[in-house]
PDB file of C-alpha atoms in Angstrom:
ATOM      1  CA  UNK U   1      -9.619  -9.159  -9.516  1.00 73.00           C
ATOM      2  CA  UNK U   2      -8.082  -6.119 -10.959  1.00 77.00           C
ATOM      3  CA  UNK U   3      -4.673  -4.729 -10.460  1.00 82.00           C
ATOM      4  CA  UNK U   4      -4.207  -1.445 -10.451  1.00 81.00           C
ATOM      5  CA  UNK U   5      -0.527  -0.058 -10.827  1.00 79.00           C
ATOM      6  CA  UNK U   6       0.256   3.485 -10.234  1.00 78.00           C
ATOM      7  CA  UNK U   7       1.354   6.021  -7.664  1.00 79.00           C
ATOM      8  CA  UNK U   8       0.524   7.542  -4.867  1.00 81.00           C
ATOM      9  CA  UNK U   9      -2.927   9.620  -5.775  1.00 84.00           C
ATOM     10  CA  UNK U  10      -4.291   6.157  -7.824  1.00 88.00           C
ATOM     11  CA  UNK U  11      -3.542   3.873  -4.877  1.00 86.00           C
ATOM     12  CA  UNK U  12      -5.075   7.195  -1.866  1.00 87.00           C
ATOM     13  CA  UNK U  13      -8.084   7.329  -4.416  1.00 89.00           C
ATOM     14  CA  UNK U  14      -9.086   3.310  -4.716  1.00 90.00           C
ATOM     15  CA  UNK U  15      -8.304   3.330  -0.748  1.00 89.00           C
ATOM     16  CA  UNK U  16     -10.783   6.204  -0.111  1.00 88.00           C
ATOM     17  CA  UNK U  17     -13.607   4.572  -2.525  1.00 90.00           C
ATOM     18  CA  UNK U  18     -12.713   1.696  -0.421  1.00 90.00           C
ATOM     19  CA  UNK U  19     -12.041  -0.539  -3.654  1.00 91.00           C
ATOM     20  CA  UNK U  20      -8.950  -1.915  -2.679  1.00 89.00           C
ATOM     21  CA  UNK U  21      -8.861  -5.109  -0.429  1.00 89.00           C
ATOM     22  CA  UNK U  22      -5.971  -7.077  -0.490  1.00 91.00           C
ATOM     23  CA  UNK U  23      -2.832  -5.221  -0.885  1.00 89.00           C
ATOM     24  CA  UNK U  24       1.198  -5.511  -2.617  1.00 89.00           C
ATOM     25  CA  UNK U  25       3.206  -3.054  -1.876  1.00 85.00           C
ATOM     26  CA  UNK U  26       6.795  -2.619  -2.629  1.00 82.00           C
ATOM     27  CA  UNK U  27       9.250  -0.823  -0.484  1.00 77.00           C
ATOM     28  CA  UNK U  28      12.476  -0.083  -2.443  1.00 71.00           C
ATOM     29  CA  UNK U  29      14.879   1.682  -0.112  1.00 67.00           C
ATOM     30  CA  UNK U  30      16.154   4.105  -3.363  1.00 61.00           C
ATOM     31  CA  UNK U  31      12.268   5.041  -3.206  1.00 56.00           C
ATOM     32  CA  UNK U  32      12.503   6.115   0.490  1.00 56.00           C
ATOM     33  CA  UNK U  33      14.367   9.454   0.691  1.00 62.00           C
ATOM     34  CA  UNK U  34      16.081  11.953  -0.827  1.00 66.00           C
ATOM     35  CA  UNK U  35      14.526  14.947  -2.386  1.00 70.00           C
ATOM     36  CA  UNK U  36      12.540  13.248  -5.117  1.00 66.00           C
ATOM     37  CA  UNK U  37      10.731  10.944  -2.729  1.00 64.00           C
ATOM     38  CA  UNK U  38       7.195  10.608  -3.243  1.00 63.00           C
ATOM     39  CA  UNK U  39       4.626  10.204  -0.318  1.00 68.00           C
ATOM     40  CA  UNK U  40       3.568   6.329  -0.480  1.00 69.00           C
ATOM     41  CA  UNK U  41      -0.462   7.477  -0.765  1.00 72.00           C
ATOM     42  CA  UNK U  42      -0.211  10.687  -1.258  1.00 68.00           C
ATOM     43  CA  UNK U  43      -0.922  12.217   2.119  1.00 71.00           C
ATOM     44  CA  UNK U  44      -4.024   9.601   2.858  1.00 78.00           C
ATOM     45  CA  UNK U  45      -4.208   8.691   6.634  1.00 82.00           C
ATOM     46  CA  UNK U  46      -5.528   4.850   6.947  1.00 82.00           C
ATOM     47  CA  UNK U  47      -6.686   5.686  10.609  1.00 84.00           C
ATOM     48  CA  UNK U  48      -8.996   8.681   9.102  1.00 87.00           C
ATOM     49  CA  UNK U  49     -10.534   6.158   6.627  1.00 86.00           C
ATOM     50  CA  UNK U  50     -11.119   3.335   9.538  1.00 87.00           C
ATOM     51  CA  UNK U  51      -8.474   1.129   7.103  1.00 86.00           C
ATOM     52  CA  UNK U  52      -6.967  -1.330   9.312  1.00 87.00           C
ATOM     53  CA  UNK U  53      -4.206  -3.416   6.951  1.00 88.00           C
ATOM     54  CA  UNK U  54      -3.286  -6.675   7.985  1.00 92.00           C
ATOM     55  CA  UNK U  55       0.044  -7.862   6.870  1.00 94.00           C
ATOM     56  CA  UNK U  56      -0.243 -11.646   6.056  1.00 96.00           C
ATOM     57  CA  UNK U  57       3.475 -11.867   3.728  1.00 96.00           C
ATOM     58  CA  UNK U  58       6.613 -10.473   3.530  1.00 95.00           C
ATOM     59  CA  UNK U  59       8.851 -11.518   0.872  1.00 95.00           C
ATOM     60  CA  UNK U  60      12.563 -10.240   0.122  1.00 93.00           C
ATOM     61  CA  UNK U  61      13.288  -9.003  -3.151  1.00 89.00           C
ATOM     62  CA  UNK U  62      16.851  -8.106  -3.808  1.00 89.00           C
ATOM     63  CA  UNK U  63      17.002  -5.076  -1.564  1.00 85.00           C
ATOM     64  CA  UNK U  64      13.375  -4.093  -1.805  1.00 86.00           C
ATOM     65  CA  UNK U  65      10.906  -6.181   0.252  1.00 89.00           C
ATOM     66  CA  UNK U  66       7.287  -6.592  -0.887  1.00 91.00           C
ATOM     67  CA  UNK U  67       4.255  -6.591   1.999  1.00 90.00           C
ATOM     68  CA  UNK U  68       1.037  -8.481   1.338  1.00 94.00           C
ATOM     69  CA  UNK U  69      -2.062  -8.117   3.414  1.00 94.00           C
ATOM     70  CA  UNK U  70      -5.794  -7.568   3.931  1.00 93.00           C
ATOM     71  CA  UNK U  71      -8.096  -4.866   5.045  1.00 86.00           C
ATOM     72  CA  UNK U  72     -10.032  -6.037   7.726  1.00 78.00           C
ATOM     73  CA  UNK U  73     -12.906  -3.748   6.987  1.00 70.00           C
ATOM     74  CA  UNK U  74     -13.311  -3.346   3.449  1.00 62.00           C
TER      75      UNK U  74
END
């Protein structure tokens, strides 16, 4: 196992090298809009790559919620 904590490019770079197969991701709602919001991966479309995620967890973290999941094809 390796974790790999970064933005955007990092996490649309291990997707398209097809490294990354079971998934965290935190969604902060501060994170989601305003004019310094950054693209969660960077432009990368999962249905372009054949990445099909699987959300198997969804835990509540003060405001912020973190998804957990698999890809089904990795």
């Amino acid at each position: 196992s390796v974790l790999c904590e970064g933005g955007p490019a990092l996490a649309s770079s291990l997707l398209a090298e097809r490294q990354v197969d079971r998934f965290y991701w935190l969604r902060a709602p501060a994170f989601l809009s305003g004019e310094r919001a950054v693209s969660v991966l960077s432009g990368t479309n999962l249905a372009e790559l054949e990445l099909h995620p699987h959300v198997d967890r969804v835990e509540r973290v003060g405001d912020a919620a973190v998804l957990s999941g698999l890809f089904d094809n990795v």
